[in-house]
Coordinates of C-alpha atoms in Angstrom, one line a residue:
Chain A
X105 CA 8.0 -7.0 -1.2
X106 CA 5.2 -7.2 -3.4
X107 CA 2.6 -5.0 -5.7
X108 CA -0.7 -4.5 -5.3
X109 CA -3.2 -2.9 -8.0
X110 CA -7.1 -2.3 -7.3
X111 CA -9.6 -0.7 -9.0
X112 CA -13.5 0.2 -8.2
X113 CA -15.4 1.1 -11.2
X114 CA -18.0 3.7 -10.1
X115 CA -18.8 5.1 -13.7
X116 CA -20.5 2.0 -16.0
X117 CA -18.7 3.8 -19.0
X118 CA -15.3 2.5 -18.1
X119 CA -16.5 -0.9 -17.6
X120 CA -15.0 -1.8 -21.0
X121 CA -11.6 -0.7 -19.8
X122 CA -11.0 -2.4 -16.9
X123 CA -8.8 -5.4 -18.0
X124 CA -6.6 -3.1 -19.8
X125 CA -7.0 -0.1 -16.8
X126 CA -5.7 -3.3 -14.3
X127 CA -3.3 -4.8 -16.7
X128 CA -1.5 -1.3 -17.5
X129 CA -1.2 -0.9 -13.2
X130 CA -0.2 -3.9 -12.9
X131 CA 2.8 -4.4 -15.1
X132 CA 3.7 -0.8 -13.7
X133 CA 4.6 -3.0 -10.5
X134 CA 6.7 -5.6 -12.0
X135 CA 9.6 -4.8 -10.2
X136 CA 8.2 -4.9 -6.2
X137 CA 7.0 -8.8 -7.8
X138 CA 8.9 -10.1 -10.7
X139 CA 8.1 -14.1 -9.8
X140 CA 4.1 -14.1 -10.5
X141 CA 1.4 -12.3 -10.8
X142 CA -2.7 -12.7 -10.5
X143 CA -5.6 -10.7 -11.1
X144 CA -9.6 -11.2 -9.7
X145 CA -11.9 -10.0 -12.2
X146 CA -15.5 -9.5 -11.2
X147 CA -17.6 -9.5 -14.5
X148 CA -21.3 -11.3 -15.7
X149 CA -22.6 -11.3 -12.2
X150 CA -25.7 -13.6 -12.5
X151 CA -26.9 -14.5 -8.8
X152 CA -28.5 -17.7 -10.3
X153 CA -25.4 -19.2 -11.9
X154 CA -21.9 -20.1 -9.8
X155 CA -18.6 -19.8 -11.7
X156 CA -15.6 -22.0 -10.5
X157 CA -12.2 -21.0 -12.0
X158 CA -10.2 -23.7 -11.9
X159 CA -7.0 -24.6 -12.3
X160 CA -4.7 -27.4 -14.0
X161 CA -0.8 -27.9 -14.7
X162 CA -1.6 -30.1 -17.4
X163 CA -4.8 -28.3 -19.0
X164 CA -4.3 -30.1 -22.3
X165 CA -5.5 -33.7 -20.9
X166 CA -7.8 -31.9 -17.6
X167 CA -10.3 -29.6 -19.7
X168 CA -10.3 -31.8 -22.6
X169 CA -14.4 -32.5 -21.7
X170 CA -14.3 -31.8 -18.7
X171 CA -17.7 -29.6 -19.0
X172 CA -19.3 -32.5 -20.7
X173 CA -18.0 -35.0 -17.4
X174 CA -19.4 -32.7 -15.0
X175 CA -23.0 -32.6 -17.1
X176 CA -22.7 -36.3 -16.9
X177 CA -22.3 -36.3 -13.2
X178 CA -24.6 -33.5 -12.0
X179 CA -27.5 -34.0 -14.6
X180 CA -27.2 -30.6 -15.3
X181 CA -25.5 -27.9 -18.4
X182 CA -22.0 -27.0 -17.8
X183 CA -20.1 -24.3 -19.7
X184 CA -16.2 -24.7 -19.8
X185 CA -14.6 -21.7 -21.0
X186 CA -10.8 -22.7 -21.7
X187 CA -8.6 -20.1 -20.4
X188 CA -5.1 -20.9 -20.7
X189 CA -4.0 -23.3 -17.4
X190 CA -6.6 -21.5 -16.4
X191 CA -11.1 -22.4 -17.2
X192 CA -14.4 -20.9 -15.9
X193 CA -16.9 -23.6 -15.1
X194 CA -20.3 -21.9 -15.2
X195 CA -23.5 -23.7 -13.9
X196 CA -26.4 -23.3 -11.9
X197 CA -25.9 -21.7 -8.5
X198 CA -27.7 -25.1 -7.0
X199 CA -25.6 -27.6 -8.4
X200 CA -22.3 -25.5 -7.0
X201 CA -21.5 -27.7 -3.9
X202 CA -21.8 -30.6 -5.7
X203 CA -19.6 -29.9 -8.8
X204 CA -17.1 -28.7 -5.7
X205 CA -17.9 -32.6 -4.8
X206 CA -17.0 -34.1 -7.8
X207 CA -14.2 -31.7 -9.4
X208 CA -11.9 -33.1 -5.9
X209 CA -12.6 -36.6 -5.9
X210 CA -12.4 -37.2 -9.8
X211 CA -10.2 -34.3 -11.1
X212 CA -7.1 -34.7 -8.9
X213 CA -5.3 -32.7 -11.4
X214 CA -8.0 -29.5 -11.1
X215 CA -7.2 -27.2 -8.5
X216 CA -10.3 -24.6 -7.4
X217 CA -9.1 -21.2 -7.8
X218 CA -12.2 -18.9 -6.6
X219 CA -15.9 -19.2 -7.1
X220 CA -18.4 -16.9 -6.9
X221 CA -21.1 -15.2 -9.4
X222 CA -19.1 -13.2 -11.1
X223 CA -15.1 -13.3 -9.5
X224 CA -12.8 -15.0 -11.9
X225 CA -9.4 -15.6 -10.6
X226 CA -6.3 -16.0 -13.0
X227 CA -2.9 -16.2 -11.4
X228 CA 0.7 -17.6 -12.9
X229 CA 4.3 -17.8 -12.0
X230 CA 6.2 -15.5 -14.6
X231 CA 6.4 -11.7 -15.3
X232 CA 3.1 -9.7 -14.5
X233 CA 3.4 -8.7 -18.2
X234 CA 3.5 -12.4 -19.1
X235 CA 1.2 -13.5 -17.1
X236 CA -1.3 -10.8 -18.2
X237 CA -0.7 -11.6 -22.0
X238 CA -1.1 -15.1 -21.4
X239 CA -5.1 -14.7 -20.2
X240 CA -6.0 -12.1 -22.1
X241 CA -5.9 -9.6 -19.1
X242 CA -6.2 -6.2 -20.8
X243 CA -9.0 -7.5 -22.7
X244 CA -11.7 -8.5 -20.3
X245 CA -14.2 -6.2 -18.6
X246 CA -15.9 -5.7 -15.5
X247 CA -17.1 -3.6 -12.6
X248 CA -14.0 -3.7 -10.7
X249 CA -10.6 -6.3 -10.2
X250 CA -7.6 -6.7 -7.8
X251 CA -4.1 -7.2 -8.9
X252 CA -1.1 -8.8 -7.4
X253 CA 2.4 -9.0 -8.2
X254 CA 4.4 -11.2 -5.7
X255 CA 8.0 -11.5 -4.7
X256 CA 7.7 -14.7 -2.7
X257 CA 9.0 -14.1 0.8
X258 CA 7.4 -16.5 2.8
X259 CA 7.0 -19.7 0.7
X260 CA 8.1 -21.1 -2.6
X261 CA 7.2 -19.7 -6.2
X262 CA 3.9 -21.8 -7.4
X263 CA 0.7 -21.1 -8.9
X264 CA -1.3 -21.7 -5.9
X265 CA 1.1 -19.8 -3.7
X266 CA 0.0 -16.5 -5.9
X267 CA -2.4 -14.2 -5.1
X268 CA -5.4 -13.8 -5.4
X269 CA -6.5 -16.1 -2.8
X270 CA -10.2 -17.0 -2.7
X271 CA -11.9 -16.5 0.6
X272 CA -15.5 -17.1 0.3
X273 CA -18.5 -16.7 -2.3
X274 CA -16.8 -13.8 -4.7
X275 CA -14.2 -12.7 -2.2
X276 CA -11.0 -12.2 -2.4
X277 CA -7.4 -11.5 -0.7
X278 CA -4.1 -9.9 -1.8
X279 CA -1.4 -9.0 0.6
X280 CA 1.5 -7.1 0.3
X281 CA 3.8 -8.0 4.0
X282 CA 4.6 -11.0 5.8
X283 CA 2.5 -13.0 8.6
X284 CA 4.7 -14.0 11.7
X285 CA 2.3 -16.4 13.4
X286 CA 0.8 -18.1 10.3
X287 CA 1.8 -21.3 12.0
X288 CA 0.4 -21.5 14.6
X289 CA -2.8 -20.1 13.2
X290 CA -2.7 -23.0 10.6
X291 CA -2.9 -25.5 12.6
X292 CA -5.8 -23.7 14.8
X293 CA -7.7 -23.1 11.3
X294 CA -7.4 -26.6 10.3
X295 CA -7.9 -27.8 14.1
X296 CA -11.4 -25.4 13.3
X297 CA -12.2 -27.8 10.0
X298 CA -10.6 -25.3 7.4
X299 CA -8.6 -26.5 4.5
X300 CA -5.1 -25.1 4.0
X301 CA -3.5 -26.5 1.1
X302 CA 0.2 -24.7 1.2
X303 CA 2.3 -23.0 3.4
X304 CA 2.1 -19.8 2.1
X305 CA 1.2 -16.7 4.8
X306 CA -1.0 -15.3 2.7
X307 CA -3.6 -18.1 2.5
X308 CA -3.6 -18.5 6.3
X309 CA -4.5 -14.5 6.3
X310 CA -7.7 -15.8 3.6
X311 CA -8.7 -18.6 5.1
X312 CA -8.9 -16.5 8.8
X313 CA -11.4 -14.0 7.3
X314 CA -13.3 -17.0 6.1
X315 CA -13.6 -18.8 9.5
X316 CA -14.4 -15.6 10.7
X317 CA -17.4 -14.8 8.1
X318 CA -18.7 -18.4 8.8
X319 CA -19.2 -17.5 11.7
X320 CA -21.2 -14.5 11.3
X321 CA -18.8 -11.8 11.1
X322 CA -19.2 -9.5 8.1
X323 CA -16.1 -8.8 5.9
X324 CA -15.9 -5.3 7.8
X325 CA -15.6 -7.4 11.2
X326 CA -13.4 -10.0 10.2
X327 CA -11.2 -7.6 9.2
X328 CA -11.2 -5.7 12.1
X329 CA -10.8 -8.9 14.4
X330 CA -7.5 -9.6 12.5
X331 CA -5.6 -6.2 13.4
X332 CA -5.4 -8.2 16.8
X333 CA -5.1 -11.5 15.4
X334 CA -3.0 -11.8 13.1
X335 CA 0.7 -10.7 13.9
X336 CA 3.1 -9.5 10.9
X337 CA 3.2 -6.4 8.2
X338 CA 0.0 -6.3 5.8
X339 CA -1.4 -4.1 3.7
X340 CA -4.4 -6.1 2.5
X341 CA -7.1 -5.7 -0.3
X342 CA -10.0 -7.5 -0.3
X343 CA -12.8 -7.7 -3.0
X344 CA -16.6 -8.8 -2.8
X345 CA -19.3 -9.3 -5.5
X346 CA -19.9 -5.8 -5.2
X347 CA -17.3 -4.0 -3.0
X348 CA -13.8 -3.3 -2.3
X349 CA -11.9 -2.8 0.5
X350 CA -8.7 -1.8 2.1
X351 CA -6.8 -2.9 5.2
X352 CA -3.2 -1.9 6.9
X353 CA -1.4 -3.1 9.9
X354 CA -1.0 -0.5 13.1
X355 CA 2.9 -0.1 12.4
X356 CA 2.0 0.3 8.0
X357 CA 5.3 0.0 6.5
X358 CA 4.2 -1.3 3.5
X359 CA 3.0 1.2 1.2
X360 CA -0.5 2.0 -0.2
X361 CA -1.9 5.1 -2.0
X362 CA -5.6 5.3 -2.9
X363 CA -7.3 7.4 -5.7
X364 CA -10.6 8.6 -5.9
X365 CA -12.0 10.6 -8.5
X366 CA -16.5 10.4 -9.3
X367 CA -15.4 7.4 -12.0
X368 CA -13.9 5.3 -9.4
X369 CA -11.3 4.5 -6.4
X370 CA -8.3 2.9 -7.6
X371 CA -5.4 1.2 -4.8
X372 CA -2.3 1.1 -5.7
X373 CA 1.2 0.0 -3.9
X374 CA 3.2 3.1 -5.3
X375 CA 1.7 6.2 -7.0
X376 CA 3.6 5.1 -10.0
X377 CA 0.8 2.7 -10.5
X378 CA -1.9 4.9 -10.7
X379 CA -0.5 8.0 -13.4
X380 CA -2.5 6.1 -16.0
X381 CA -5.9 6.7 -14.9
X382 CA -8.1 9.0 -16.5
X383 CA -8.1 12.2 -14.8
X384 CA -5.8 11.0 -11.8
X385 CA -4.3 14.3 -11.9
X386 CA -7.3 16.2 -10.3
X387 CA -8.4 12.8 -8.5
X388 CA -8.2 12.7 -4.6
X389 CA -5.1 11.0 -3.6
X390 CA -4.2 10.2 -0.3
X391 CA -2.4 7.3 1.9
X392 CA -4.3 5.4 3.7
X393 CA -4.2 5.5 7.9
X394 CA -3.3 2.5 9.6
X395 CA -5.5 0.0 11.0
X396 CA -8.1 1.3 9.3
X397 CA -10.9 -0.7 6.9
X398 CA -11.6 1.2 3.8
X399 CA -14.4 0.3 2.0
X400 CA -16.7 0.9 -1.1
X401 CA -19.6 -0.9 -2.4
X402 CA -21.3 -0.4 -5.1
X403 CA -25.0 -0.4 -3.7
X404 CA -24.6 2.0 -1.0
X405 CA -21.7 4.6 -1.8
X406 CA -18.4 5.1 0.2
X407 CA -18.3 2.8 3.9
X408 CA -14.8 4.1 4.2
X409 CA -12.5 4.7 7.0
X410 CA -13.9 3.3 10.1
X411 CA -11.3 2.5 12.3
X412 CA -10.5 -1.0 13.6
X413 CA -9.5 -2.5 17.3
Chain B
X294 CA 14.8 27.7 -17.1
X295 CA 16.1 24.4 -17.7
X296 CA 13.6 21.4 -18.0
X297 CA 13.7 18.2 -18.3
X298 CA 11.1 15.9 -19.3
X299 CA 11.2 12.6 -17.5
X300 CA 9.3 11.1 -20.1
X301 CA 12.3 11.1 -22.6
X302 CA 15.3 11.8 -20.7
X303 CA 16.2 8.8 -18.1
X304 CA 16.2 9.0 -14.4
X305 CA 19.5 8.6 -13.8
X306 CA 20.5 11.1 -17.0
X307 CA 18.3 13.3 -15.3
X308 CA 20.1 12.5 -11.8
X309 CA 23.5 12.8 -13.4
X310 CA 23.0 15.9 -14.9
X311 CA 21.7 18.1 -11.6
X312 CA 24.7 16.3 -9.7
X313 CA 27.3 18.0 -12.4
X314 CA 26.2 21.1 -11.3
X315 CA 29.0 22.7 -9.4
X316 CA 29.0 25.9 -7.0
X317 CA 29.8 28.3 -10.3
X318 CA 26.9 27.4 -12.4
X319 CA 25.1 29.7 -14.4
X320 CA 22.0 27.3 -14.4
X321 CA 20.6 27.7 -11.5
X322 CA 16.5 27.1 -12.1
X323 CA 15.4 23.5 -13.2
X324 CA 12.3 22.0 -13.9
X325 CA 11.5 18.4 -13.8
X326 CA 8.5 17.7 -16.5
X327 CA 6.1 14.0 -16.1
X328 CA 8.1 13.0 -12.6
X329 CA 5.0 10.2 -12.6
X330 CA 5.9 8.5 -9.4
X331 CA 9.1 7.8 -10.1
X332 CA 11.9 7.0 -7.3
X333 CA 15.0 8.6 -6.4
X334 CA 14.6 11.8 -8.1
X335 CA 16.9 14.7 -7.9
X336 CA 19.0 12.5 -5.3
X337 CA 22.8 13.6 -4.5
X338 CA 22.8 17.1 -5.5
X339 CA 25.3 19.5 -3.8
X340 CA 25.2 22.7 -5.8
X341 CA 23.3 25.9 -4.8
X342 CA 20.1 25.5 -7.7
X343 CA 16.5 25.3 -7.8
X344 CA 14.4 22.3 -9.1
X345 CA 10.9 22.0 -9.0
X346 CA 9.4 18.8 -9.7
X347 CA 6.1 19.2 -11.6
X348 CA 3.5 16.5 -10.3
X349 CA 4.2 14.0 -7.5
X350 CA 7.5 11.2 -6.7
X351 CA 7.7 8.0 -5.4
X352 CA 10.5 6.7 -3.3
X353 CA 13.2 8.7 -2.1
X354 CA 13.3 12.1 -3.7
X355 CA 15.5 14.7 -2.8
X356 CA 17.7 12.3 -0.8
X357 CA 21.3 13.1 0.6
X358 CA 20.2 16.7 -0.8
X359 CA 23.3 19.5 -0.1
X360 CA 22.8 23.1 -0.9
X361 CA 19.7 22.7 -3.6
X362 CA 16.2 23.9 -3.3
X363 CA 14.1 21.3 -4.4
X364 CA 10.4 21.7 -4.7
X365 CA 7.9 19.2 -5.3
X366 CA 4.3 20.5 -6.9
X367 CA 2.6 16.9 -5.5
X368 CA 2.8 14.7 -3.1
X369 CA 6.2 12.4 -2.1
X370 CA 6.5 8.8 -1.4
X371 CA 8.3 7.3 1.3
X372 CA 11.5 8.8 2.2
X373 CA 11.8 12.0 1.0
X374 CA 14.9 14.1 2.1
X375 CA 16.2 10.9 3.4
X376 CA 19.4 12.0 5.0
X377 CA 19.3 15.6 3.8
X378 CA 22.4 17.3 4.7
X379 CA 21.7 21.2 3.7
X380 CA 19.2 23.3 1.4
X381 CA 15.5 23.3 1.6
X382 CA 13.0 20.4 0.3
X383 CA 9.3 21.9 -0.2
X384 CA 6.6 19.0 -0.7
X385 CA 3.6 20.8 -1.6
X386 CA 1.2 18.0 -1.1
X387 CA 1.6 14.9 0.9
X388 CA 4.5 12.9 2.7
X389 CA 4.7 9.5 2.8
X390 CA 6.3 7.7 5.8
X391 CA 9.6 8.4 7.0
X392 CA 9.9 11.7 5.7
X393 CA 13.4 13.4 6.3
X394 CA 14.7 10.4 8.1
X395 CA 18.2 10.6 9.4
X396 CA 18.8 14.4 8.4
X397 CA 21.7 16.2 9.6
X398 CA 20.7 19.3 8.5
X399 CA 18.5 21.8 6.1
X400 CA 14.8 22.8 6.2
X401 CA 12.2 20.3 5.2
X402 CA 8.8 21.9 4.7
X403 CA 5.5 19.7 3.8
X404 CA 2.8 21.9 3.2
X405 CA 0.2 18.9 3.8
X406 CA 0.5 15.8 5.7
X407 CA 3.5 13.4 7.0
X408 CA 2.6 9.9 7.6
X409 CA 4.1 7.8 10.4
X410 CA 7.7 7.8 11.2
X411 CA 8.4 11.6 9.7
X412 CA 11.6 12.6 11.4
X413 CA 12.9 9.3 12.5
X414 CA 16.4 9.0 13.7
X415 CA 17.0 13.4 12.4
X416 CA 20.4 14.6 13.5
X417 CA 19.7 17.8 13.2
X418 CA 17.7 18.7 10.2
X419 CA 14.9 20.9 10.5
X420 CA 11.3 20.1 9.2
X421 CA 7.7 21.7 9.4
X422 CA 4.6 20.2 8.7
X423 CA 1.3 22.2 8.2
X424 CA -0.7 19.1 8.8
X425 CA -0.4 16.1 10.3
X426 CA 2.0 13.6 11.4
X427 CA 1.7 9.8 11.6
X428 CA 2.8 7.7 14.2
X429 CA 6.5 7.4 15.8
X430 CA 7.7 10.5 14.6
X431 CA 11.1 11.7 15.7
X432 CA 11.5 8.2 16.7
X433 CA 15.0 8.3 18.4
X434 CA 15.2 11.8 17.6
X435 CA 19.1 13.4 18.0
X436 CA 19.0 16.6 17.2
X437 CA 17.0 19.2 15.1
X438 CA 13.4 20.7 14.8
X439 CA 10.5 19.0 14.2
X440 CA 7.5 21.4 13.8
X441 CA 3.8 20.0 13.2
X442 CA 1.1 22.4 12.8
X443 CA -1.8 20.1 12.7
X444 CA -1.8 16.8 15.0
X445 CA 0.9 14.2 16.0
X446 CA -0.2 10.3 16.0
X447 CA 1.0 7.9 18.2
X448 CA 4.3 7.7 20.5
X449 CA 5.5 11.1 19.2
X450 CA 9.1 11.2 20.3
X451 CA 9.5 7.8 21.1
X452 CA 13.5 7.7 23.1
X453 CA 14.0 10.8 21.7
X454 CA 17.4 12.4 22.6
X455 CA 18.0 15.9 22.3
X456 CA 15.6 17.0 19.2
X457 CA 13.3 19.8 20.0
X458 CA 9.2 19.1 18.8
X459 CA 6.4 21.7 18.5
X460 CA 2.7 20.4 18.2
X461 CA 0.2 22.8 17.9
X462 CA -3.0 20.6 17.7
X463 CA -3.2 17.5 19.5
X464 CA -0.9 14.6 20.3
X465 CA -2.3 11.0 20.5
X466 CA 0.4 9.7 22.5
X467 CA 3.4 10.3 23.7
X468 CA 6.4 7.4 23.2
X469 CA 8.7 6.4 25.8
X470 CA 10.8 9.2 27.5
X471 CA 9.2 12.1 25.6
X472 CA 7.4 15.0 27.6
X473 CA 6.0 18.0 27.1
X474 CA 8.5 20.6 28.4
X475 CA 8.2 24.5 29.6
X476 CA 7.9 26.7 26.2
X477 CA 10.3 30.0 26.8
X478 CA 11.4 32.6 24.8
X479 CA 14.3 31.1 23.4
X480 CA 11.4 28.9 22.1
X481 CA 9.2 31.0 20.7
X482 CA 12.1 33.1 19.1
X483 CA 13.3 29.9 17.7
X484 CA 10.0 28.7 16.5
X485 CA 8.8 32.0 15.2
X486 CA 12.1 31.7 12.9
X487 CA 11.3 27.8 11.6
X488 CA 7.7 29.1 10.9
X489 CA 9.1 32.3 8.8
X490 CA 11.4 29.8 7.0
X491 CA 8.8 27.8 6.2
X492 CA 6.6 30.3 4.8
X493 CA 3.5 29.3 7.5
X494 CA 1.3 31.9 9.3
X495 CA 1.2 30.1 12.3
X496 CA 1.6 31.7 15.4
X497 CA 4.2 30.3 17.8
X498 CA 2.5 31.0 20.5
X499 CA -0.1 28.5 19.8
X500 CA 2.4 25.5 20.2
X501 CA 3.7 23.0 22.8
X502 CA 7.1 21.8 23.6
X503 CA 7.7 18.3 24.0
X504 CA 11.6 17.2 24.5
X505 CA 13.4 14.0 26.4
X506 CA 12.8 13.4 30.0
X507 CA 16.4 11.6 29.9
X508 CA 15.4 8.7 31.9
X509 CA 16.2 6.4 29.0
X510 CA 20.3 7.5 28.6
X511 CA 21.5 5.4 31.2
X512 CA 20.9 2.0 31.8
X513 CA 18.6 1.3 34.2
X514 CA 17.9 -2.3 35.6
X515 CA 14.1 -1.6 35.7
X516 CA 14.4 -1.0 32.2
X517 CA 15.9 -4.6 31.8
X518 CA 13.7 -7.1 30.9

C-alpha cells in the first residue's frame, strides 16, 4: 500500500499555495505510507537554465562548496541552494551533461535525484509529516507537484528507493501497486544501456517510460505501451514541465479519485486527501477508468481520458 | 434528529454510539455532520434507524449493515455495504469498487456509478445501479439481484452461480459461464419490484437477463489446464 497526492494548478492565484495545498494532502496519507515520503515540485521554470537536485547522506562534508567545485570544473556559475540532504544545483542548460559528468566521477557521495528546468525532487525515509517539515514543503510554490507516501513492499526502506523517481528532462513517476516482472525487465533495460541503481519496482516502471521516450514515444505512448508491458497492480502519476498525468492497470485495485474544479485537477489515493481544497465540495469528482491515460497540460487544456491498448 | 459531527466526535465514538441502538429506540433519525472521506463509517449497526451521511466516505461504510437505513449524500469509497446483511444503503453519488461485496441480503441502491467488481461474491443481497458498472461484477455471484441501469464493463458475471443480473444498456463482455437468458414474467414482476424499491423510473421492460450457463459446476477435464 501506498499514497499518492497530485495537484495541477490551472488558476496562477493559487500558485503561492501549493507547497502547503500538497503538504496538507500528503500528510492526510500518512497511514497507506508511514516509512517515507517525497514530493516533485515544478517551480522557476527557465528553459535556459538546468536544475539537478541532488542528493547526499552526509550533506555536511558533500555541499560544503560543492557549487564553487563544479564552477571550477565547468568554467561556468553554479548556484547551490542547500536543502536539507537535499540541494538544487542550478546552471546553464548547456553545461547540464557535463556537470552530470563530473557530479558521478568526483562526488561519489552525491546521488542525482531529478533534473529538469523547473522539477525539484525531495524525498526521505520518515513520516510524510517529517519529511515535509524537514524541506520546507508547505512553503514552496509552484504550478503544480506530485506526492508520495510509500509503504515499501517491494524493496527495502532508503532514500533512493522513494518516490518520486526521475524519468527524463522534468518528468516524473509515483506508483501506488507492485510490478511482478520488474526482473526480468531490469536486466532487458540495462541489457538496452539504461542505468538501474536499486531493486526497487518502481524505478524499473521509470526507467521503462524513459527507454520508451528515447526512442521516440511521447509520454502519452509510453504509457500506453506499458499497460501491455509491464505486468503487476499500478496506479501511476506522472508529471512533465508542464503536464500531469494519470495511469491505472486493466484489473485497478488500487485506488484513485481525481478532482477537477476551473482552479485545478487534484489526484489523490483516497478522497480523504482531497476535503482540503478550496471549493472541492462543488468540484467534479470522479474515479478514474482503468487503463486509461489522463492527462492535462497546461498549454493546451484537458488531453484526458484516451484509452490505452 | 440526532447529529453528530465527525469533526469533534471520533469515528469509532460515533460507530459505538449507532451500534447501542437497540430494536426499542426512540432515536431513530441520525445525521452524520463532516464524514470527509473517512473509513468505516456507520459499520455494524443492527437496529431499525436512519442515518444519513452528509458529504462523501472512504473505505467501507455501511459495512455488515442489519436492519438500518443508511444514506450517503456523496460518493462512497471502496467497499461500501461490504457484507450487508439487511436494511437499505443509498449512495447518492458514486461507488467505488467492490460495492456490496459478499452481501447476504438488503437493498443496495447507487444512484450514480459502481466501479469494477460491484457485487462480487453477493449471497443474496440486492443492489441497483442507475449508472454504470465496472468490470467483473457479480464476480462468482451466489445469489441475489444485481440491477444496472446504465452499462456493464468487462466479464459481467464472471462463474456466476445462481445470482440473477439485469442490464439495460450495453454489456462489454460477458465472463466465463455467464449468458444472457429468456426474460419472463416472473422477471419482469421481479424487476419491476427492485426498480420500485429503489426509487428508479426505469422500465423493466427495457432490460436483459443474463444468469449461469452451469457449465462451470462440475469439473470438467477440458477445463483442466
Amino acid at each position: 500500500m501506498c499514497g499518492i497526492v497530485g495537484l495541477f494548478l490551472k488558476d496562477r492565484a493559487l500558485e503561492p499555495e501549493l507547497g502547503s495545498l500538497l503538504t496538507d494532502m500528503l500528510i492526510t496519507m500518512s497511514d497507506r505510507g508511514p516509512d517515507s515520503a517525497g514530493i516533485a515540485i515544478y517551480r522557476d521554470a527557465d528553459p535556459d537554465r538546468i536544475k539537478l537536485t541532488v542528493q547526499s547522506a552526509d550533506p555536511e562534508r558533500d555541499f560544503d562548496g560543492l557549487g564553487e567545485r563544479l564552477e571550477k570544473a565547468l568554467k561556468t556559475p553554479v548556484d547551490l541552494t542547500v536543502n536539507d540532504t537535499h540541494a538544487v544545483l542550478s546552471l546553464a542548460a548547456a553545461s547540464g551533461e557535463a556537470a552530470r559528468a563530473c557530479l558521478r566521477s568526483d562526488h561519489p557521495g552525491i546521488r542525482i535525484m531529478g533534473a529538469g528546468s523547473s522539477i525539484e525532487i525531495y524525498k526521505e525515509v520518515g513520516l510524510p509529516g517529517d519529511v515535509a517539515r524537514r524541506f520546507g514543503l508547505g512553503n514552496m510554490a509552484g504550478t503544480h507537484g506530485i506526492g508520495h507516501t510509500r509503504m515499501a513492499t517491494e524493496s527495502a526502506v532508503t532514500t533512493e528507493g522513494a518516490h518520486p523517481f526521475n524519468t527524463g528532462p522534468d518528468q516524473c513517476l509515483v506508483h501506488n501497486g507492485s510490478l511482478s516482472n520488474h526482473n526480468t525487465l531490469r536486466r532487458r533495460l540495462r541489457h538496452e544501456g539504461l542505468t538501474i541503481e536499486t531493486e526497487n519496482d518502481t524505478e524499473v516502471g521509470a526507467a521503462y517510460l524513459t527507454w520508451q521516450m528515447q526512442n521516440g514515444a511521447t509520454l502519452g505512448e509510453a504509457l500506453e505501451r506499458s499497460v501491455t508491458d509491464l505486468d503487476g497492480f499500478y496506479t501511476f502519476v506522472v508529471g512533465t514541465g508542464d503536464g500531469f498525468g494519470v495511469l491505472r492497470d486493466p484489473i485497478a485495485c488500487k485506488p484513485a479519485v481525481l478532482a477537477e474544479t476551473d482552479r485545478y485537477v487534484a489526484f489523490g489515493s483516497e478522497y480523504r486527501a482531497l476535503v482540503n481544497l478550496p471549493g472541492i465540495d462543488t468540484a467534479r469528482v470522479w474515479e478514474p477508468e482503468p487503463a486509461t491515460v489522463y492527462f492535462w497540460r497546461h498549454d493546451d487544456g484537458p488531453q484526458n481520458q484516451r484509452k490505452a491498448a | 434528529m440526532q447529529v453528530i459531527d465527525l469533526a469533534t466526535m471520533p469515528l469509532r465514538d460515533m460507530n459505538a454510539t449507532l451500534q447501542a441502538q437497540g430494536a426499542e429506540t426512540n432515536q431513530r433519525a441520525w445525521e452524520i455532520a463532516n464524514p470527509r472521506g473517512a473509513h468505516a463509517i456507520a459499520v455494524g449497526l443492527d437496529a431499525p434507524i436512519a442515518v444519513r451521511v452528509a458529504g462523501s466516505t472512504g473505505y467501507y461504510c455501511a459495512g455488515m449493515n442489519q436492519q438500518a437505513e443508511i444514506t450517503v449524500t456523496g460518493s462512497a469509497g471502496p467497499g461500501v455495504a461490504e457484507n450487508m446483511m439487511s436494511g437499505k444503503v443509498v449512495i447518492e453519488g458514486d461507488a467505488s469498487q467492490y460495492a456490496g461485496a459478499t452481501g447476504h441480503g438488503g437493498l443496495l441502491v447507487i444512484r450514480g456509478n459502481a466501479a469494477s467488481r460491484c457485487g462480487i461474491s453477493m449471497k443474496g443481497i440486492d443492489i441497483v445501479v442507475e449508472g454504470n458498472v465496472g468490470h467483473m461484477s457479480a464476480f462468482m455471484a451466489q445469489s441475489g439481484r444485481l440491477v444496472v441501469c446504465g452499462d456493464a464493463g468487462d466479464a459481467l458475471g464472471d462463474s456466476l452461480y445462481e445470482a440473477r443480473l439485469y442490464v439495460r444498456g450495453s454489456v462489454r463482455s460477458l465472463g466465463a459461464d455467464c449468458i444472457e437468458k429468456e426474460m419472463r414474467a416472473e422477471h419482469l414482476a421481479e424487476l419491476e419490484e427492485l426498480l420500485s424499491a429503489a426509487g428508479s423510473d426505469a422500465v423493466a421492460g427495457d432490460f436483459r437477463r443474463y444468469g449461469s450457463a452451469r457449465q462451470l459446476y462440475h469439473f470438467n477435464i477440458d477445463n483442466a489446464y
